[in-house]
XYZ file of N, CA, C and O in Angstrom:
796
model
N -22.013 -21.144 27.393
C -20.579 -21.404 27.237
C -20.196 -21.202 25.765
O -20.841 -21.746 24.876
N -19.144 -20.400 25.491
C -18.791 -20.119 24.104
C -18.279 -21.367 23.384
O -17.568 -22.180 23.959
N -18.673 -21.511 22.148
C -18.218 -22.640 21.348
C -16.825 -22.336 20.811
O -16.366 -21.194 20.853
N -16.187 -23.384 20.288
C -14.838 -23.196 19.750
C -14.858 -22.231 18.564
O -13.965 -21.391 18.426
N -15.889 -22.327 17.728
C -15.952 -21.441 16.559
C -16.190 -19.986 16.981
O -15.643 -19.068 16.379
N -16.997 -19.764 18.034
C -17.223 -18.385 18.478
C -15.963 -17.810 19.122
O -15.664 -16.627 18.993
N -15.184 -18.668 19.818
C -13.912 -18.222 20.386
C -12.928 -17.852 19.274
O -12.252 -16.841 19.353
N -12.889 -18.683 18.240
C -11.985 -18.416 17.108
C -12.392 -17.117 16.408
O -11.543 -16.305 16.038
N -13.707 -16.925 16.247
C -14.199 -15.707 15.598
C -13.832 -14.483 16.433
O -13.390 -13.469 15.921
N -13.983 -14.603 17.752
C -13.643 -13.506 18.650
C -12.150 -13.192 18.587
O -11.745 -12.030 18.563
N -11.308 -14.228 18.516
C -9.865 -14.022 18.409
C -9.508 -13.330 17.094
O -8.668 -12.435 17.059
N -10.170 -13.754 16.002
C -9.909 -13.131 14.701
C -10.345 -11.668 14.695
O -9.662 -10.820 14.123
N -11.480 -11.392 15.346
C -11.959 -10.004 15.426
C -10.978 -9.145 16.222
O -10.689 -8.004 15.846
N -10.459 -9.701 17.316
C -9.473 -8.975 18.134
C -8.207 -8.724 17.321
O -7.675 -7.610 17.314
N -7.758 -9.732 16.609
C -6.549 -9.617 15.782
C -6.747 -8.543 14.705
O -5.874 -7.703 14.495
N -7.900 -8.572 14.048
C -8.185 -7.575 13.007
C -8.259 -6.166 13.594
O -7.784 -5.209 12.986
N -8.858 -6.049 14.797
C -8.948 -4.738 15.453
C -7.551 -4.219 15.788
O -7.243 -3.041 15.582
N -6.691 -5.101 16.279
C -5.311 -4.707 16.587
C -4.614 -4.216 15.320
O -3.941 -3.185 15.327
N -4.790 -4.934 14.213
C -4.162 -4.543 12.946
C -4.686 -3.193 12.466
O -3.907 -2.338 12.034
N -6.003 -3.005 12.537
C -6.591 -1.730 12.099
C -6.087 -0.565 12.951
O -5.720 0.489 12.429
N -6.062 -0.776 14.251
C -5.589 0.266 15.168
C -4.102 0.535 14.937
O -3.662 1.684 14.904
N -3.324 -0.527 14.757
C -1.884 -0.378 14.519
C -1.634 0.437 13.260
O -0.756 1.308 13.232
N -2.427 0.171 12.227
C -2.270 0.903 10.969
C -2.524 2.391 11.169
O -1.749 3.232 10.707
N -3.600 2.715 11.887
C -3.918 4.122 12.160
C -2.832 4.770 13.030
O -2.368 5.875 12.742
N -2.470 4.074 14.088
C -1.500 4.623 15.046
C -0.123 4.807 14.408
O 0.505 5.855 14.558
N 0.335 3.785 13.679
C 1.636 3.883 13.015
C 1.613 4.929 11.908
O 2.629 5.541 11.604
N 0.438 5.142 11.313
C 0.296 6.187 10.307
C 0.528 7.562 10.903
O 1.094 8.452 10.263
N 0.116 7.744 12.157
C 0.327 9.019 12.852
C 1.730 9.093 13.443
O 2.339 10.152 13.493
N 2.216 7.927 13.930
C 3.530 7.886 14.579
C 4.199 6.547 14.278
O 3.934 5.553 14.963
N 5.058 6.498 13.240
C 5.701 5.231 12.870
C 6.523 4.591 13.992
O 6.854 3.413 13.920
N 6.834 5.373 15.038
C 7.620 4.836 16.153
C 6.755 4.296 17.295
O 7.292 3.887 18.334
N 5.426 4.302 17.126
C 4.535 3.816 18.192
C 4.913 2.382 18.568
O 5.224 1.561 17.706
N 4.879 2.108 19.863
C 5.267 0.790 20.361
C 4.070 -0.128 20.550
O 2.909 0.274 20.400
N 4.362 -1.350 20.901
C 3.308 -2.352 21.096
C 2.374 -1.954 22.245
O 1.181 -2.211 22.192
N 2.915 -1.309 23.282
C 2.079 -0.847 24.393
C 1.092 0.215 23.939
O -0.076 0.219 24.349
N 1.549 1.119 23.071
C 0.671 2.163 22.526
C -0.458 1.530 21.716
O -1.618 1.943 21.789
N -0.093 0.524 20.917
C -1.079 -0.158 20.077
C -2.092 -0.896 20.945
O -3.302 -0.837 20.699
N -1.614 -1.561 21.981
C -2.508 -2.284 22.898
C -3.504 -1.317 23.542
O -4.710 -1.572 23.565
N -2.998 -0.192 24.045
C -3.859 0.795 24.705
C -4.915 1.334 23.737
O -6.098 1.434 24.079
N -4.492 1.645 22.519
C -5.429 2.190 21.531
C -6.466 1.152 21.102
O -7.606 1.500 20.774
N -6.079 -0.127 21.122
C -7.006 -1.202 20.728
C -7.899 -1.635 21.887
O -8.833 -2.418 21.706
N -7.601 -1.128 23.080
C -8.412 -1.487 24.249
C -8.135 -2.888 24.761
O -9.011 -3.551 25.307
N -6.894 -3.357 24.574
C -6.506 -4.684 25.063
C -5.209 -4.533 25.849
O -4.579 -3.488 25.826
N -4.833 -5.598 26.552
C -3.570 -5.561 27.288
C -2.434 -5.952 26.342
O -2.665 -6.586 25.312
N -1.227 -5.567 26.711
C -0.062 -5.864 25.857
C 0.050 -7.358 25.571
O 0.443 -7.758 24.472
N -0.260 -8.166 26.569
C -0.141 -9.618 26.402
C -1.013 -10.106 25.243
O -0.632 -11.024 24.511
N -2.179 -9.479 25.054
C -3.068 -9.866 23.954
C -2.415 -9.551 22.608
O -2.448 -10.362 21.680
N -1.810 -8.373 22.514
C -1.134 -7.991 21.269
C 0.000 -8.972 20.993
O 0.137 -9.497 19.881
N 0.814 -9.258 22.016
C 1.939 -10.181 21.834
C 1.462 -11.613 21.568
O 2.178 -12.394 20.945
N 0.269 -11.939 22.031
C -0.297 -13.266 21.745
C -0.566 -13.452 20.257
O -0.429 -14.555 19.714
N -0.949 -12.382 19.604
C -1.203 -12.433 18.163
C 0.054 -12.145 17.350
O 0.248 -12.699 16.263
N 0.886 -11.255 17.861
C 2.095 -10.808 17.144
C 3.255 -10.818 18.126
O 3.410 -9.878 18.909
N 4.062 -11.892 18.122
C 5.138 -12.030 19.108
C 6.149 -10.878 19.129
O 6.817 -10.673 20.128
N 6.245 -10.133 18.020
C 7.162 -8.999 17.994
C 6.577 -7.899 17.107
O 5.629 -8.131 16.345
N 7.159 -6.726 17.209
C 6.713 -5.600 16.373
C 6.951 -5.931 14.899
O 6.164 -5.566 14.034
N 8.033 -6.662 14.613
C 8.314 -7.078 13.236
C 7.199 -7.968 12.701
O 6.780 -7.826 11.545
N 6.691 -8.879 13.540
C 5.576 -9.744 13.109
C 4.350 -8.908 12.767
O 3.643 -9.193 11.786
N 4.096 -7.889 13.557
C 2.953 -7.004 13.310
C 3.142 -6.252 11.986
O 2.250 -6.216 11.140
N 4.319 -5.678 11.799
C 4.611 -4.932 10.572
C 4.553 -5.864 9.360
O 4.015 -5.515 8.304
N 5.085 -7.062 9.518
C 5.068 -8.044 8.423
C 3.621 -8.392 8.047
O 3.281 -8.463 6.868
N 2.766 -8.570 9.032
C 1.363 -8.902 8.768
C 0.649 -7.742 8.070
O -0.123 -7.950 7.129
N 0.914 -6.516 8.523
C 0.338 -5.344 7.855
C 0.801 -5.267 6.400
O 0.013 -4.964 5.498
N 2.077 -5.566 6.169
C 2.620 -5.520 4.815
C 1.978 -6.598 3.942
O 1.604 -6.338 2.792
N 1.828 -7.796 4.490
C 1.197 -8.890 3.731
C -0.234 -8.514 3.348
O -0.682 -8.772 2.225
N -0.925 -7.898 4.270
C -2.297 -7.458 4.014
C -2.319 -6.423 2.880
O -3.136 -6.497 1.967
N -1.409 -5.469 2.934
C -1.318 -4.429 1.901
C -0.981 -5.030 0.550
O -1.589 -4.688 -0.475
N -0.002 -5.932 0.528
C 0.426 -6.555 -0.724
C -0.727 -7.334 -1.356
O -0.944 -7.262 -2.569
N -1.475 -8.055 -0.541
C -2.615 -8.823 -1.054
C -3.633 -7.901 -1.711
O -4.089 -8.161 -2.833
N -3.974 -6.815 -1.028
C -4.963 -5.874 -1.581
C -4.456 -5.205 -2.858
O -5.167 -5.126 -3.856
N -3.213 -4.719 -2.828
C -2.673 -3.985 -3.974
C -2.429 -4.898 -5.170
O -2.668 -4.516 -6.316
N -1.975 -6.130 -4.900
C -1.729 -7.080 -5.989
C -3.036 -7.454 -6.678
O -3.087 -7.567 -7.908
N -4.104 -7.619 -5.899
C -5.403 -7.954 -6.493
C -5.861 -6.850 -7.442
O -6.331 -7.125 -8.558
N -5.702 -5.598 -7.025
C -6.094 -4.466 -7.863
C -5.242 -4.419 -9.124
O -5.759 -4.296 -10.245
N -3.930 -4.541 -8.976
C -3.024 -4.436 -10.119
C -3.222 -5.597 -11.096
O -3.202 -5.398 -12.315
N -3.435 -6.794 -10.580
C -3.658 -7.960 -11.441
C -4.915 -7.769 -12.282
O -4.923 -8.049 -13.482
N -5.961 -7.273 -11.648
C -7.219 -7.033 -12.362
C -7.048 -5.963 -13.443
O -7.505 -6.123 -14.574
N -6.369 -4.881 -13.119
C -6.147 -3.787 -14.073
C -5.258 -4.267 -15.222
O -5.503 -3.961 -16.385
N -4.230 -5.050 -14.899
C -3.306 -5.570 -15.919
C -3.994 -6.517 -16.889
O -3.559 -6.670 -18.023
N -5.060 -7.167 -16.436
C -5.766 -8.135 -17.279
C -6.596 -7.444 -18.366
O -7.017 -8.083 -19.323
N -6.811 -6.147 -18.221
C -7.614 -5.421 -19.219
C -6.781 -5.181 -20.476
O -5.561 -5.309 -20.475
N -7.456 -4.822 -21.554
C -6.764 -4.540 -22.818
C -6.343 -3.079 -22.924
O -5.901 -2.640 -23.983
N -6.507 -2.338 -21.848
C -6.211 -0.897 -21.878
C -4.737 -0.647 -22.182
O -3.871 -1.474 -21.886
N -4.468 0.511 -22.789
C -3.082 0.920 -23.003
C -2.421 1.079 -21.636
O -3.092 1.314 -20.637
N -1.103 0.989 -21.622
C -0.369 0.988 -20.354
C -0.641 2.228 -19.517
O -0.811 2.135 -18.297
N -0.712 3.411 -20.147
C -0.931 4.626 -19.356
C -2.345 4.653 -18.769
O -2.557 5.081 -17.637
N -3.318 4.153 -19.529
C -4.691 4.084 -19.015
C -4.794 3.035 -17.900
O -5.504 3.229 -16.905
N -4.064 1.935 -18.061
C -4.053 0.895 -17.026
C -3.424 1.433 -15.747
O -3.915 1.188 -14.643
N -2.332 2.204 -15.883
C -1.690 2.810 -14.709
C -2.663 3.754 -14.002
O -2.799 3.720 -12.775
N -3.349 4.597 -14.790
C -4.298 5.555 -14.206
C -5.418 4.822 -13.462
O -5.806 5.221 -12.357
N -5.914 3.743 -14.048
C -6.972 2.954 -13.392
C -6.444 2.323 -12.103
O -7.143 2.290 -11.075
N -5.205 1.853 -12.144
C -4.594 1.243 -10.962
C -4.484 2.261 -9.824
O -4.882 1.981 -8.688
N -3.976 3.456 -10.125
C -3.799 4.464 -9.074
C -5.148 4.909 -8.518
O -5.309 5.055 -7.304
N -6.131 5.093 -9.387
C -7.461 5.511 -8.920
C -8.055 4.476 -7.965
O -8.630 4.823 -6.930
N -7.878 3.207 -8.292
C -8.429 2.142 -7.439
C -7.546 1.875 -6.227
O -8.012 1.415 -5.185
N -6.253 2.161 -6.374
C -5.313 1.937 -5.279
C -5.409 3.014 -4.204
O -5.066 2.778 -3.053
N -5.882 4.195 -4.578
C -5.798 5.357 -3.688
C -6.254 5.092 -2.253
O -5.526 5.394 -1.300
N -7.451 4.519 -2.050
C -7.860 4.285 -0.651
C -6.899 3.340 0.079
O -6.647 3.503 1.267
N -6.343 2.374 -0.639
C -5.393 1.439 -0.043
C -4.071 2.148 0.237
O -3.475 1.988 1.299
N -3.612 2.959 -0.723
C -2.347 3.691 -0.557
C -2.425 4.600 0.661
O -1.488 4.688 1.453
N -3.561 5.261 0.802
C -3.743 6.165 1.928
C -3.686 5.380 3.241
O -3.075 5.801 4.219
N -4.316 4.208 3.237
C -4.372 3.393 4.443
C -2.993 2.823 4.800
O -2.646 2.694 5.964
N -2.215 2.451 3.784
C -0.941 1.778 4.034
C 0.272 2.683 3.835
O 1.397 2.199 3.738
N 0.057 4.000 3.802
C 1.162 4.929 3.549
C 2.281 4.779 4.573
O 3.434 5.047 4.279
N 1.950 4.306 5.783
C 2.968 4.150 6.821
C 4.053 3.162 6.405
O 5.191 3.255 6.846
N 3.730 2.225 5.518
C 4.719 1.237 5.103
C 5.900 1.903 4.395
O 7.016 1.395 4.437
N 5.631 3.032 3.752
C 6.708 3.762 3.088
C 7.725 4.249 4.125
O 8.931 4.107 3.938
N 7.218 4.796 5.226
C 8.108 5.254 6.301
C 8.825 4.064 6.945
O 10.033 4.104 7.183
N 8.091 2.996 7.195
C 8.684 1.826 7.840
C 9.681 1.130 6.908
O 10.654 0.532 7.370
N 9.441 1.240 5.594
C 10.337 0.605 4.621
C 11.725 1.256 4.667
O 12.721 0.618 4.338
N 11.778 2.509 5.070
C 13.064 3.210 5.140
C 13.772 2.956 6.477
O 14.900 3.386 6.666
N 13.107 2.298 7.405
C 13.677 2.086 8.734
C 14.186 0.676 8.940
O 14.576 -0.013 8.001
N 14.126 0.239 10.193
C 14.711 -1.047 10.567
C 13.991 -2.236 9.940
O 14.558 -3.328 9.851
N 12.745 -2.050 9.482
C 12.000 -3.164 8.893
C 12.090 -3.169 7.368
O 11.383 -3.907 6.695
N 12.965 -2.323 6.844
C 13.079 -2.155 5.400
C 13.269 -3.450 4.642
O 12.597 -3.700 3.638
N 14.165 -4.288 5.133
C 14.468 -5.535 4.421
C 13.258 -6.456 4.375
O 12.925 -7.024 3.330
N 12.570 -6.605 5.503
C 11.395 -7.485 5.558
C 10.280 -6.958 4.666
O 9.656 -7.718 3.914
N 10.018 -5.660 4.727
C 8.961 -5.061 3.913
C 9.326 -5.159 2.438
O 8.491 -5.536 1.603
N 10.578 -4.857 2.114
C 11.030 -4.919 0.725
C 10.835 -6.328 0.155
O 10.363 -6.492 -0.973
N 11.174 -7.340 0.946
C 11.016 -8.729 0.506
C 9.557 -9.081 0.222
O 9.251 -9.742 -0.774
N 8.664 -8.626 1.080
C 7.236 -8.926 0.907
C 6.642 -8.175 -0.278
O 5.714 -8.655 -0.926
N 7.173 -6.975 -0.558
C 6.650 -6.176 -1.668
C 7.199 -6.628 -3.022
O 6.748 -6.143 -4.061
N 8.139 -7.564 -3.025
C 8.766 -8.030 -4.255
C 7.806 -8.387 -5.380
O 7.937 -7.884 -6.505
N 6.803 -9.252 -5.127
C 5.877 -9.629 -6.206
C 5.101 -8.430 -6.760
O 4.872 -8.345 -7.973
N 4.718 -7.498 -5.896
C 4.011 -6.299 -6.346
C 4.948 -5.429 -7.184
O 4.554 -4.908 -8.238
N 6.187 -5.286 -6.737
C 7.181 -4.509 -7.483
C 7.369 -5.073 -8.894
O 7.499 -4.331 -9.864
N 7.374 -6.395 -9.005
C 7.537 -7.038 -10.315
C 6.352 -6.741 -11.228
O 6.533 -6.461 -12.421
N 5.144 -6.806 -10.683
C 3.948 -6.496 -11.485
C 3.986 -5.050 -11.971
O 3.639 -4.762 -13.122
N 4.390 -4.131 -11.091
C 4.493 -2.721 -11.475
C 5.533 -2.537 -12.580
O 5.300 -1.817 -13.552
N 6.678 -3.191 -12.429
C 7.737 -3.088 -13.441
C 7.264 -3.647 -14.778
O 7.571 -3.087 -15.838
N 6.490 -4.731 -14.742
C 5.959 -5.314 -15.983
C 5.034 -4.333 -16.697
O 5.079 -4.202 -17.923
N 4.182 -3.658 -15.928
C 3.262 -2.680 -16.522
C 4.053 -1.510 -17.121
O 3.763 -1.060 -18.233
N 5.057 -1.034 -16.415
C 5.870 0.069 -16.925
C 6.650 -0.373 -18.164
O 6.750 0.370 -19.143
N 7.177 -1.590 -18.145
C 7.897 -2.108 -19.323
C 6.956 -2.158 -20.527
O 7.343 -1.796 -21.649
N 5.727 -2.584 -20.300
C 4.730 -2.615 -21.384
C 4.531 -1.205 -21.938
O 4.453 -1.006 -23.146
N 4.483 -0.216 -21.042
C 4.347 1.174 -21.468
C 5.572 1.682 -22.203
O 5.464 2.448 -23.166
N 6.739 1.258 -21.770
C 7.970 1.656 -22.461
C 8.038 1.029 -23.855
O 8.425 1.683 -24.824
N 7.625 -0.223 -23.951
C 7.660 -0.923 -25.245
C 6.707 -0.289 -26.262
O 6.964 -0.332 -27.463
N 5.611 0.294 -25.752
C 4.638 0.929 -26.659
C 4.891 2.435 -26.790
O 4.093 3.143 -27.402
N 5.976 2.911 -26.191
C 6.371 4.331 -26.217
C 5.393 5.239 -25.470
O 5.400 6.446 -25.648
N 4.571 4.664 -24.580
C 3.669 5.467 -23.752
C 4.426 6.053 -22.563
O 4.064 7.112 -22.053
N 5.477 5.343 -22.104
C 6.267 5.777 -20.963
C 7.703 6.069 -21.395
O 8.202 5.514 -22.377
N 8.360 6.923 -20.615
C 9.755 7.293 -20.875
C 10.667 6.075 -20.724
O 10.321 5.109 -20.038
N 11.833 6.173 -21.346
C 12.756 5.040 -21.309
C 14.109 5.413 -20.708
O 15.071 4.665 -20.842
N 14.169 6.551 -20.018
C 15.443 7.008 -19.462
C 15.896 6.224 -18.241
O 17.041 6.339 -17.815
N 14.992 5.450 -17.662
C 15.326 4.593 -16.523
C 14.830 3.180 -16.817
O 13.841 3.007 -17.549
N 15.447 2.160 -16.217
C 14.903 0.807 -16.361
C 13.492 0.756 -15.765
O 13.175 1.493 -14.823
N 12.664 -0.109 -16.309
C 11.262 -0.215 -15.867
C 11.153 -0.443 -14.363
O 10.277 0.122 -13.697
N 12.054 -1.252 -13.803
C 11.971 -1.555 -12.363
C 12.171 -0.307 -11.519
O 11.489 -0.121 -10.500
N 13.073 0.573 -11.940
C 13.345 1.796 -11.186
C 12.287 2.866 -11.469
O 11.789 3.526 -10.535
N 11.910 3.020 -12.726
C 10.902 4.024 -13.087
C 9.573 3.731 -12.398
O 8.893 4.641 -11.917
N 9.215 2.463 -12.311
C 7.950 2.106 -11.646
C 7.989 2.497 -10.175
O 7.000 2.981 -9.622
N 9.146 2.321 -9.514
C 9.271 2.668 -8.097
C 9.202 4.175 -7.874
O 8.619 4.642 -6.894
N 9.801 4.933 -8.798
C 9.760 6.394 -8.701
C 8.308 6.871 -8.795
O 7.833 7.653 -7.964
N 7.590 6.385 -9.807
C 6.201 6.809 -10.026
C 5.286 6.330 -8.897
O 4.395 7.054 -8.447
N 5.531 5.134 -8.410
C 4.724 4.549 -7.345
C 4.980 5.268 -6.017
O 4.060 5.523 -5.245
N 6.252 5.625 -5.776
C 6.603 6.338 -4.548
C 5.910 7.681 -4.440
O 5.531 8.119 -3.348
N 5.711 8.344 -5.581
C 5.013 9.636 -5.613
C 3.585 9.492 -5.071
O 3.098 10.352 -4.345
N 2.939 8.389 -5.409
C 1.557 8.160 -4.953
C 1.509 8.126 -3.423
O 0.654 8.758 -2.800
N 2.463 7.409 -2.821
C 2.473 7.310 -1.360
C 2.900 8.625 -0.706
O 2.426 8.964 0.376
N 3.760 9.369 -1.365
C 4.160 10.675 -0.842
C 2.952 11.606 -0.803
O 2.723 12.309 0.184
N 2.168 11.595 -1.871
C 0.964 12.434 -1.908
C -0.059 11.928 -0.895
O -0.711 12.722 -0.208
N -0.181 10.617 -0.759
C -1.113 10.053 0.231
C -0.746 10.524 1.627
O -1.605 10.858 2.435
N 0.542 10.564 1.904
C 1.007 10.989 3.222
C 0.756 12.473 3.428
O 0.300 12.898 4.487
N 1.017 13.298 2.414
C 0.838 14.742 2.571
C -0.627 15.139 2.538
O -0.989 16.198 3.023
N -1.477 14.284 1.988
C -2.906 14.594 1.919
C -3.527 14.704 3.306
O -4.602 15.253 3.468
N -2.834 14.203 4.314
C -3.329 14.323 5.687
C -3.443 15.792 6.080
O -4.381 16.202 6.742
N -2.453 16.584 5.664
C -2.457 17.985 6.066
C -3.007 18.897 4.976
O -3.217 20.073 5.203
N -3.222 18.360 3.789
C -3.706 19.183 2.691
C -4.837 18.445 1.979
O -4.593 17.638 1.093
N -6.054 18.720 2.366
C -7.217 18.012 1.841
C -7.462 18.214 0.357
O -8.303 17.554 -0.223
N -6.726 19.140 -0.293
C -6.953 19.380 -1.714
C -6.292 18.324 -2.588
O -6.626 18.190 -3.757
N -5.328 17.620 -2.044
C -4.674 16.576 -2.825
C -5.449 15.278 -2.698
O -6.046 14.994 -1.676
N -5.409 14.481 -3.733
C -6.136 13.221 -3.682
C -5.738 12.321 -4.829
O -4.656 12.443 -5.397
N -6.656 11.411 -5.172
C -6.383 10.418 -6.211
C -6.036 11.082 -7.542
O -5.146 10.622 -8.254
N -6.716 12.175 -7.869
C -6.462 12.846 -9.148
C -5.027 13.381 -9.198
O -4.311 13.187 -10.178
N -4.598 14.034 -8.121
C -3.231 14.557 -8.056
C -2.216 13.417 -8.132
O -1.197 13.526 -8.826
N -2.496 12.330 -7.436
C -1.580 11.178 -7.445
C -1.501 10.559 -8.834
O -0.419 10.181 -9.305
N -2.641 10.452 -9.507
C -2.668 9.866 -10.848
C -1.883 10.723 -11.831
O -1.005 10.230 -12.550
N -2.176 12.021 -11.853
C -1.499 12.919 -12.794
C 0.002 12.956 -12.522
O 0.817 12.796 -13.439
N 0.377 13.131 -11.259
C 1.796 13.254 -10.919
C 2.556 11.975 -11.256
O 3.658 12.025 -11.818
N 1.982 10.827 -10.940
C 2.688 9.571 -11.230
C 2.808 9.351 -12.741
O 3.839 8.866 -13.219
N 1.778 9.739 -13.499
C 1.861 9.623 -14.964
C 2.937 10.562 -15.521
O 3.684 10.197 -16.429
N 3.033 11.770 -14.973
C 4.085 12.699 -15.396
C 5.467 12.107 -15.116
O 6.384 12.221 -15.929
N 5.610 11.461 -13.956
C 6.887 10.825 -13.612
C 7.237 9.716 -14.606
O 8.406 9.439 -14.852
N 6.205 9.094 -15.168
C 6.410 8.022 -16.151
C 6.690 8.568 -17.551
O 6.960 7.796 -18.467
N 6.599 9.902 -17.699
C 6.887 10.503 -18.989
C 5.676 10.717 -19.877
O 5.805 11.003 -21.069
N 4.490 10.592 -19.304
C 3.261 10.828 -20.076
C 3.073 12.343 -20.204
O 3.217 13.066 -19.218
N 2.753 12.839 -21.409
C 2.517 14.280 -21.566
C 1.400 14.761 -20.638
O 0.442 14.023 -20.376
N 1.538 16.001 -20.152
C 0.595 16.524 -19.160
C -0.854 16.471 -19.638
O -1.747 16.078 -18.883
N -1.116 16.854 -20.884
C -2.486 16.858 -21.385
C -3.095 15.462 -21.328
O -4.246 15.273 -20.929
N -2.306 14.462 -21.710
C -2.782 13.076 -21.679
C -2.998 12.630 -20.231
O -3.987 11.966 -19.910
N -2.092 12.995 -19.340
C -2.209 12.622 -17.920
C -3.478 13.206 -17.316
O -4.223 12.533 -16.592
N -3.749 14.471 -17.620
C -4.956 15.140 -17.107
C -6.217 14.467 -17.652
O -7.172 14.224 -16.925
N -6.182 14.124 -18.951
C -7.330 13.436 -19.567
C -7.570 12.084 -18.898
O -8.696 11.744 -18.547
N -6.485 11.311 -18.699
C -6.627 9.996 -18.080
C -7.134 10.108 -16.641
O -7.967 9.306 -16.214
N -6.660 11.107 -15.922
C -7.124 11.299 -14.534
C -8.594 11.707 -14.528
O -9.352 11.305 -13.646
N -9.004 12.458 -15.535
C -10.409 12.886 -15.634
C -11.332 11.761 -15.983
O -12.523 11.790 -15.676
N -10.784 10.691 -16.609
C -11.602 9.530 -17.000
C -11.881 8.609 -15.825
O -12.693 7.695 -15.927
N -11.164 8.837 -14.713
C -11.331 7.943 -13.561
C -12.534 8.368 -12.729
O -12.824 9.537 -12.603
N -13.215 7.364 -12.149
C -14.372 7.698 -11.296
C -13.947 8.450 -10.053
O -12.852 8.305 -9.591
């Protein structure tokens, strides 16, 4: 007879599997429904709804997961003494696998879940703006836009490249790093050097 802890572990594993499958499925088709997700996860719809009462709850949970991962990376990079442009390059290099995994949030952010996703991404947006402001203050980054907007422009490029990398295997972390640094106003030679310094 299963113990309470083994039942809880099994429920958590099912929930995590649903989230992983949802991320993959929504990445291919942002309009995929809960029934599609259930079928792909090998469970019945009732199981999906048991964990996530609505599609918004599912999207919100995926966003929270993404924010937690990305904030941890950015906080760690920000804690270093590196110059702002080097810190940005390190952030993008380490973020790349996460950006690729969560690229669907960019599409969903433009749709009906935009407000919920935008609200959850707020703390991450603030950290990005702080890093860009630090770069602007040291003249490493351009100052033609406010830090909050410039950070979003440069950050959005990373997700755009992550999304297009599905059909073009030549693009990757290096392209995302260089392009986002260029968007921040870093000279091309410096951007290429910083991207080359990344593992």
